Amino acid sequence: MTAEPQPKPTPWGLVVLLGSLTAMGPVAIDMYLPSLPAIGTGLHATAGQTQATVSAFLAGMAVGQLFYGPASDRLGRRQPILLGAVIYVAASIACGFAASPAILIAGRFVQALGACAGAVVARAVVRDRFGHTETARMLSLLMLIMGLAPILAPLLGGALLGVGGWRLNFWFMAAFGIAVGLAALLRLKESRSEETTAHAATESPMQAYLALMREPRLVGYALAGALNGATLFTYIASSPDLLIKTYGIAPAAFGWVFGLNAVGIIGSNQVNRFLLRRRTVDQVLARASLIAVGVAILLMIAAATGIGERWSVLPLLLLLLSTYGFLQGNTMAGALNVDPRRAGAISALMGAVSFGTGALASAAAGVLHDGTPRPMAVVMLVALAGSAAALHFLALPKRRPAAP
């Protein structure tokens, strides 16, 4: 097997642009979390209605990606990104003017339909331009940019809330969408290959998805990435109640504790980049998935017994969420390598499965909620065990027995 060429110098301009496009979704999710109580008061909404604005966004992210992936294979990478940016800006403005919970929920769903374009197409652009291992390294770099959102967005959202109320968050999102959309219009070059163009013309989006779902390795990578990512969605949904109500952390300090876990994710992504200089994508995945299960077991023990309370649960939670950095970019790179001709459709399918699984996992943690970290720990352990099983039984190449 021929080794891939040595990595070229990092194209930082492209990394920042694609990372910013990918961050449109996380910014829209994380920025307004500190404003949820104020939104409930301002719109006379129940707790369920304010929570529905989060669920609607996750649903929009899952559904929208299924459209943009095949569209980017058929129409090119630039047009879907620009369309998504326009939708994102328009929906952000609509959310800023929302006069009722129903309008805000609908606006958030449409906002997600625009936000997901950047994430889907950015991953396809990376696969267009780089080889298998280099794709994994580039995706880890994108996570560095995207990972700043969970750190900075809640802090900025809280500051904007204090300055101008919750609606100011959506004005900022609209401005961010305009800036990123203009940068893509002026700086992003078309990268879709002629092979992808020719192949996309021969099949419908549904045919592309059906063909991909018949690939066991792709299914394995998709499930592994989605189930690992479900731990992050579960944490996002559970963290306000866990940190503020259960552990008594002041709301003003919530953003700092929330952001600390994002630092762990960013750090593990960069460690992953260095590991990939000496190990293959699948080798890193095989080990990281088992380590994640081990940490999840320790978290389950700490949550069930109550030993150490926050001083055991929170450090273990940091370690567990850090595994996200070793699995997300690598499962995406592995999946994109299964069939590079359908890079857009693969990126969309991976994203849709991830957000759909994340929505189910966070909902399960909510149903099981009992005021302790136990439900969160249970959901995370089940998800990570499923992730490791999908990797080892479906995605990773099987070793052939040595000839006698």
Coordinates of C-alpha atoms in Angstrom, one line a residue:
M1 CA 0.0 0.0 0.0
T2 CA 1.5 3.3 -1.1
A3 CA 2.0 5.9 1.7
E4 CA 0.3 9.2 1.3
P5 CA 2.6 12.2 0.5
Q6 CA 4.0 14.3 3.3
P7 CA 1.5 16.9 4.4
K8 CA 1.7 20.3 2.7
P9 CA 1.9 23.6 4.7
T10 CA -1.4 24.3 6.4
P11 CA -3.6 26.7 4.4
W12 CA -4.7 28.8 7.4
G13 CA -6.9 31.1 5.4
L14 CA -9.0 28.2 4.2
V15 CA -9.0 26.7 7.7
V16 CA -10.4 29.8 9.2
L17 CA -13.0 30.3 6.5
L18 CA -14.2 26.7 6.6
G19 CA -14.1 26.6 10.4
S20 CA -16.2 29.8 10.6
L21 CA -18.8 28.2 8.2
T22 CA -18.8 25.1 10.4
A23 CA -19.2 27.3 13.6
M24 CA -22.5 28.9 12.4
G25 CA -24.5 26.1 14.0
P26 CA -22.6 25.9 17.4
V27 CA -22.7 29.7 17.7
A28 CA -26.5 29.7 17.2
I29 CA -26.9 26.9 19.8
D30 CA -24.5 28.0 22.5
M31 CA -24.8 31.8 22.4
Y32 CA -28.4 32.1 23.6
L33 CA -28.3 29.4 26.3
P34 CA -27.8 32.0 29.0
S35 CA -30.8 33.9 27.6
L36 CA -33.4 31.0 27.9
P37 CA -34.9 32.3 31.2
A38 CA -35.1 35.8 29.8
I39 CA -36.7 34.5 26.6
G40 CA -39.3 32.7 28.7
T41 CA -40.1 35.8 30.7
G42 CA -40.1 38.1 27.6
L43 CA -42.4 35.9 25.5
H44 CA -44.5 34.5 28.4
A45 CA -43.3 31.1 27.4
T46 CA -43.3 27.9 29.5
A47 CA -40.1 26.0 30.3
G48 CA -41.2 23.4 27.7
Q49 CA -41.6 26.1 25.0
T50 CA -38.2 27.6 25.6
Q51 CA -36.6 24.1 25.5
A52 CA -38.5 23.5 22.3
T53 CA -36.4 26.3 20.7
V54 CA -33.4 24.1 21.2
S55 CA -35.1 21.0 20.0
A56 CA -36.3 22.8 16.9
F57 CA -32.8 23.9 16.1
L58 CA -31.4 20.4 16.4
A59 CA -34.2 19.0 14.2
G60 CA -33.5 21.6 11.6
M61 CA -29.8 20.8 11.6
A62 CA -30.6 17.1 11.1
V63 CA -33.1 17.6 8.3
G64 CA -31.3 20.4 6.4
Q65 CA -28.1 18.5 6.0
L66 CA -29.8 15.8 3.9
F67 CA -30.6 18.4 1.3
Y68 CA -27.3 20.3 1.2
G69 CA -25.0 17.2 0.8
P70 CA -26.4 15.9 -2.5
A71 CA -27.0 19.5 -3.7
S72 CA -23.3 20.3 -3.2
D73 CA -22.4 17.2 -5.3
R74 CA -24.7 18.2 -8.1
L75 CA -24.5 22.0 -8.1
G76 CA -21.0 22.6 -6.7
R77 CA -19.8 23.7 -3.2
R78 CA -20.3 27.4 -3.4
Q79 CA -24.0 27.7 -4.2
P80 CA -25.4 25.7 -1.2
I81 CA -23.1 27.6 1.2
L82 CA -24.3 31.0 -0.1
L83 CA -28.0 29.9 0.0
G84 CA -27.5 28.6 3.6
A85 CA -25.9 31.9 4.6
V86 CA -28.9 33.9 3.2
I87 CA -31.4 31.6 5.0
Y88 CA -29.4 31.9 8.3
V89 CA -29.3 35.7 8.2
A90 CA -33.0 36.0 7.3
A91 CA -34.1 33.6 10.1
S92 CA -31.8 35.2 12.7
I93 CA -33.5 38.5 11.9
A94 CA -36.9 36.9 12.2
C95 CA -35.9 35.4 15.6
G96 CA -34.9 38.8 16.8
F97 CA -38.3 40.2 16.0
A98 CA -40.2 37.1 17.4
A99 CA -43.3 38.2 19.4
S100 CA -44.4 34.7 20.5
P101 CA -42.9 31.3 21.4
A102 CA -44.3 29.7 18.3
I103 CA -42.6 32.3 16.0
L104 CA -39.3 31.8 17.8
I105 CA -39.5 28.0 17.5
A106 CA -40.3 28.2 13.8
G107 CA -37.5 30.8 13.3
R108 CA -35.0 28.6 15.1
F109 CA -35.9 25.6 12.8
V110 CA -35.4 27.7 9.7
Q111 CA -32.2 29.2 11.2
A112 CA -30.8 25.7 11.5
L113 CA -31.7 24.9 7.9
G114 CA -29.3 27.7 6.9
A115 CA -26.6 27.0 9.5
C116 CA -26.1 23.4 8.5
A117 CA -25.1 24.3 5.0
G118 CA -21.7 25.5 6.2
A119 CA -20.9 22.4 8.2
V120 CA -21.9 19.9 5.4
V121 CA -20.2 21.6 2.5
A122 CA -17.0 22.6 4.5
R123 CA -16.4 18.9 5.2
A124 CA -16.9 18.0 1.5
V125 CA -14.5 20.8 0.5
V126 CA -11.8 19.3 2.8
R127 CA -12.2 15.9 1.2
D128 CA -12.1 17.5 -2.3
R129 CA -8.7 19.0 -1.6
F130 CA -6.9 16.5 0.7
G131 CA -6.1 12.8 1.0
H132 CA -7.4 10.4 3.6
T133 CA -5.0 11.1 6.6
E134 CA -4.6 14.8 5.7
T135 CA -8.4 15.1 5.7
A136 CA -8.5 13.9 9.3
R137 CA -5.8 16.4 10.3
M138 CA -7.7 19.2 8.5
L139 CA -10.9 18.3 10.2
S140 CA -9.2 18.5 13.6
L141 CA -8.1 22.0 12.7
L142 CA -11.7 22.9 11.8
M143 CA -12.7 21.6 15.2
L144 CA -10.1 24.1 16.7
I145 CA -12.1 27.0 15.1
M146 CA -15.5 25.5 15.8
G147 CA -14.5 24.5 19.3
L148 CA -14.1 28.2 20.3
A149 CA -17.9 28.5 20.0
P150 CA -18.8 26.6 23.2
I151 CA -16.2 28.7 25.0
L152 CA -16.9 32.2 23.7
A153 CA -20.5 32.0 22.6
P154 CA -22.1 31.6 26.1
L155 CA -19.8 34.3 27.5
L156 CA -20.7 36.7 24.7
G157 CA -24.3 35.7 24.8
G158 CA -24.4 36.5 28.5
A159 CA -22.7 39.9 27.9
L160 CA -25.1 40.8 25.1
L161 CA -28.0 39.8 27.4
G162 CA -26.8 42.3 30.0
V163 CA -26.3 45.1 27.5
G164 CA -29.3 44.9 25.2
G165 CA -31.5 41.9 26.2
W166 CA -32.0 38.5 24.6
R167 CA -32.9 39.8 21.1
L168 CA -29.4 41.3 20.8
N169 CA -28.1 37.7 20.5
F170 CA -30.0 37.2 17.3
W171 CA -28.8 40.5 15.8
F172 CA -25.2 39.3 16.4
M173 CA -26.0 36.0 14.7
A174 CA -27.3 37.9 11.7
A175 CA -24.2 40.0 11.5
F176 CA -22.0 36.9 11.9
G177 CA -23.9 35.2 9.1
I178 CA -23.4 38.2 6.8
A179 CA -19.7 38.3 7.5
V180 CA -19.1 34.6 6.9
G181 CA -21.4 34.6 3.8
L182 CA -19.4 37.5 2.2
A183 CA -16.1 35.8 3.0
A184 CA -17.3 32.6 1.3
L185 CA -18.6 34.6 -1.7
L186 CA -15.2 36.4 -2.1
R187 CA -12.7 33.8 -1.0
L188 CA -14.0 30.3 -1.4
K189 CA -13.2 28.7 -4.7
E190 CA -15.1 25.8 -6.3
S191 CA -13.5 22.5 -5.4
R192 CA -15.9 19.9 -6.6
S193 CA -14.0 17.4 -8.9
E194 CA -15.1 16.4 -12.4
E195 CA -15.6 12.9 -11.2
T196 CA -18.0 14.0 -8.5
T197 CA -19.9 16.2 -11.0
A198 CA -20.2 13.4 -13.5
H199 CA -21.3 10.8 -10.9
A200 CA -23.8 13.1 -9.2
A201 CA -25.6 13.6 -12.6
T202 CA -26.3 9.8 -12.8
E203 CA -28.3 9.4 -9.6
S204 CA -30.9 11.1 -7.5
P205 CA -30.2 12.1 -3.9
M206 CA -32.3 9.2 -2.7
Q207 CA -30.3 6.7 -4.8
A208 CA -27.1 8.2 -3.4
Y209 CA -28.3 7.7 0.2
L210 CA -29.5 4.2 -0.4
A211 CA -26.2 3.3 -2.0
L212 CA -24.3 4.7 1.0
M213 CA -26.4 2.9 3.5
R214 CA -25.5 -0.4 1.8
E215 CA -21.9 0.2 2.8
P216 CA -21.3 -1.5 6.2
R217 CA -18.1 0.4 6.9
L218 CA -19.8 3.8 6.2
V219 CA -22.7 2.7 8.5
G220 CA -20.1 1.8 11.2
Y221 CA -18.3 5.2 11.0
A222 CA -21.6 7.1 11.0
L223 CA -23.0 5.3 14.1
A224 CA -19.6 5.5 15.9
G225 CA -19.4 9.3 15.3
A226 CA -23.1 9.9 16.0
L227 CA -23.1 7.9 19.3
N228 CA -19.9 9.6 20.5
G229 CA -21.3 13.0 19.6
A230 CA -24.5 12.1 21.5
T231 CA -22.5 12.5 24.7
L232 CA -21.8 16.2 23.8
F233 CA -25.5 16.8 23.1
T234 CA -26.5 15.1 26.3
Y235 CA -24.0 17.3 28.2
I236 CA -25.4 20.5 26.5
A237 CA -28.9 19.6 27.4
S238 CA -28.1 18.5 31.0
S239 CA -25.4 21.0 32.0
P240 CA -27.5 24.0 33.0
D241 CA -29.5 22.0 35.5
L242 CA -26.6 19.9 36.7
L243 CA -24.1 22.7 37.1
I244 CA -26.5 25.4 38.5
K245 CA -29.1 23.5 40.4
T246 CA -27.4 20.3 41.4
Y247 CA -23.9 21.6 42.1
G248 CA -24.8 25.2 43.0
I249 CA -22.5 26.9 40.5
A250 CA -23.5 30.5 40.0
P251 CA -25.2 31.3 36.7
A252 CA -22.5 34.0 36.0
A253 CA -19.9 31.2 36.3
F254 CA -21.8 28.8 34.1
G255 CA -20.1 29.9 30.9
W256 CA -16.6 29.4 32.3
V257 CA -17.3 25.8 33.5
F258 CA -19.2 25.0 30.3
G259 CA -16.3 26.4 28.3
L260 CA -13.7 24.4 30.2
N261 CA -15.0 21.2 28.6
A262 CA -14.7 22.8 25.2
V263 CA -11.1 23.4 26.0
G264 CA -10.7 19.7 26.5
I265 CA -12.3 19.0 23.1
I266 CA -10.0 21.5 21.4
G267 CA -6.9 20.1 23.1
S268 CA -7.8 16.5 22.1
N269 CA -8.3 17.6 18.5
Q270 CA -4.8 19.0 18.4
V271 CA -3.3 15.9 20.1
N272 CA -5.1 13.9 17.4
R273 CA -3.4 15.9 14.7
F274 CA 0.0 14.9 16.1
L275 CA -1.0 11.2 16.6
L276 CA -2.0 11.0 12.9
R277 CA 1.7 11.7 12.0
R278 CA 2.6 8.3 13.4
R279 CA -0.7 6.3 13.4
T280 CA -3.5 5.7 10.9
V281 CA -7.0 7.1 11.4
D282 CA -8.3 3.6 12.2
Q283 CA -5.6 2.9 14.7
V284 CA -6.4 6.1 16.6
L285 CA -10.1 5.3 16.5
A286 CA -9.7 1.7 17.8
R287 CA -7.9 2.9 20.9
A288 CA -9.8 6.1 21.6
S289 CA -13.1 4.3 21.5
L290 CA -12.1 1.8 24.1
I291 CA -10.6 4.5 26.3
A292 CA -13.9 6.5 26.1
V293 CA -15.9 3.4 27.3
G294 CA -13.5 3.1 30.2
V295 CA -13.9 6.7 31.3
A296 CA -17.7 6.4 30.9
I297 CA -17.7 3.4 33.3
L298 CA -15.7 5.5 35.9
L299 CA -18.2 8.4 35.4
M300 CA -21.1 6.0 35.9
I301 CA -19.6 4.7 39.2
A302 CA -19.0 8.3 40.4
A303 CA -22.5 9.4 39.5
A304 CA -24.2 6.3 41.0
T305 CA -22.2 6.3 44.3
G306 CA -22.0 10.1 44.8
I307 CA -18.3 9.7 45.9
G308 CA -16.6 13.1 45.5
E309 CA -19.7 14.6 44.0
R310 CA -18.7 17.5 41.7
W311 CA -15.0 16.9 42.3
S312 CA -15.2 13.4 40.8
V313 CA -18.0 13.9 38.2
L314 CA -16.8 17.1 36.6
P315 CA -13.2 16.0 36.0
L316 CA -14.4 12.7 34.6
L317 CA -16.9 14.5 32.4
L318 CA -14.0 16.6 31.1
L319 CA -12.0 13.5 30.2
L320 CA -15.0 11.8 28.6
L321 CA -16.0 14.8 26.4
S322 CA -12.3 15.1 25.3
T323 CA -12.7 11.8 23.5
Y324 CA -14.9 13.7 21.1
G325 CA -11.8 15.3 19.6
F326 CA -10.3 11.8 18.8
L327 CA -13.4 10.4 17.2
Q328 CA -15.3 13.1 15.4
G329 CA -12.8 14.1 12.8
N330 CA -11.5 10.6 12.3
T331 CA -14.9 8.9 11.9
M332 CA -15.7 11.7 9.3
A333 CA -12.4 11.1 7.5
G334 CA -13.0 7.4 7.5
A335 CA -16.5 7.8 6.1
L336 CA -15.5 10.2 3.4
N337 CA -12.8 7.8 2.3
V338 CA -15.3 5.0 1.7
D339 CA -16.7 6.8 -1.4
P340 CA -15.1 10.1 -2.2
R341 CA -17.3 10.6 -5.3
R342 CA -20.3 11.1 -2.9
A343 CA -18.4 13.3 -0.4
G344 CA -21.3 15.8 -0.1
A345 CA -23.9 13.1 0.5
I346 CA -21.6 11.3 3.0
S347 CA -21.0 14.6 4.9
A348 CA -24.8 15.2 5.0
L349 CA -25.7 11.7 6.1
M350 CA -23.0 11.8 8.9
G351 CA -24.3 15.2 10.1
A352 CA -28.0 14.2 10.0
V353 CA -27.4 11.0 11.9
S354 CA -25.3 12.8 14.4
F355 CA -27.9 15.5 15.2
G356 CA -30.7 13.0 15.1
T357 CA -28.9 10.7 17.5
G358 CA -27.9 13.7 19.7
A359 CA -31.5 14.9 19.9
L360 CA -32.7 11.4 21.0
A361 CA -29.9 11.1 23.6
S362 CA -30.6 14.5 25.1
A363 CA -34.3 13.7 25.2
A364 CA -33.6 10.4 27.0
A365 CA -31.5 12.2 29.6
G366 CA -34.4 14.6 30.1
V367 CA -37.0 11.9 30.5
L368 CA -34.8 10.1 33.1
H369 CA -33.9 13.4 34.9
D370 CA -33.9 13.0 38.7
G371 CA -31.8 15.9 39.8
T372 CA -28.6 13.9 39.9
P373 CA -25.8 13.2 37.3
R374 CA -26.9 9.5 37.0
P375 CA -29.2 9.9 34.0
M376 CA -26.6 11.8 32.1
A377 CA -24.0 9.2 33.0
V378 CA -26.2 6.3 31.9
V379 CA -27.0 7.8 28.6
M380 CA -23.3 8.5 27.9
L381 CA -22.2 5.0 28.8
V382 CA -24.8 3.4 26.6
A383 CA -23.9 5.7 23.7
L384 CA -20.1 5.2 24.0
A385 CA -20.5 1.4 24.2
G386 CA -22.6 1.5 21.1
S387 CA -20.0 3.8 19.4
A388 CA -17.2 1.3 20.2
A389 CA -19.2 -1.6 19.0
A390 CA -20.1 0.1 15.7
L391 CA -16.4 0.8 15.1
H392 CA -15.0 -2.6 15.9
F393 CA -17.7 -4.7 14.3
L394 CA -18.6 -2.6 11.2
A395 CA -16.1 0.2 10.4
L396 CA -12.6 -1.0 11.1
P397 CA -11.0 -3.4 8.6
K398 CA -10.9 -6.9 9.8
R399 CA -7.5 -8.5 10.2
R400 CA -7.1 -11.6 8.0
P401 CA -5.6 -14.7 9.7
A402 CA -2.0 -15.4 8.7
A403 CA -1.6 -18.1 6.1
P404 CA -0.4 -21.4 7.5

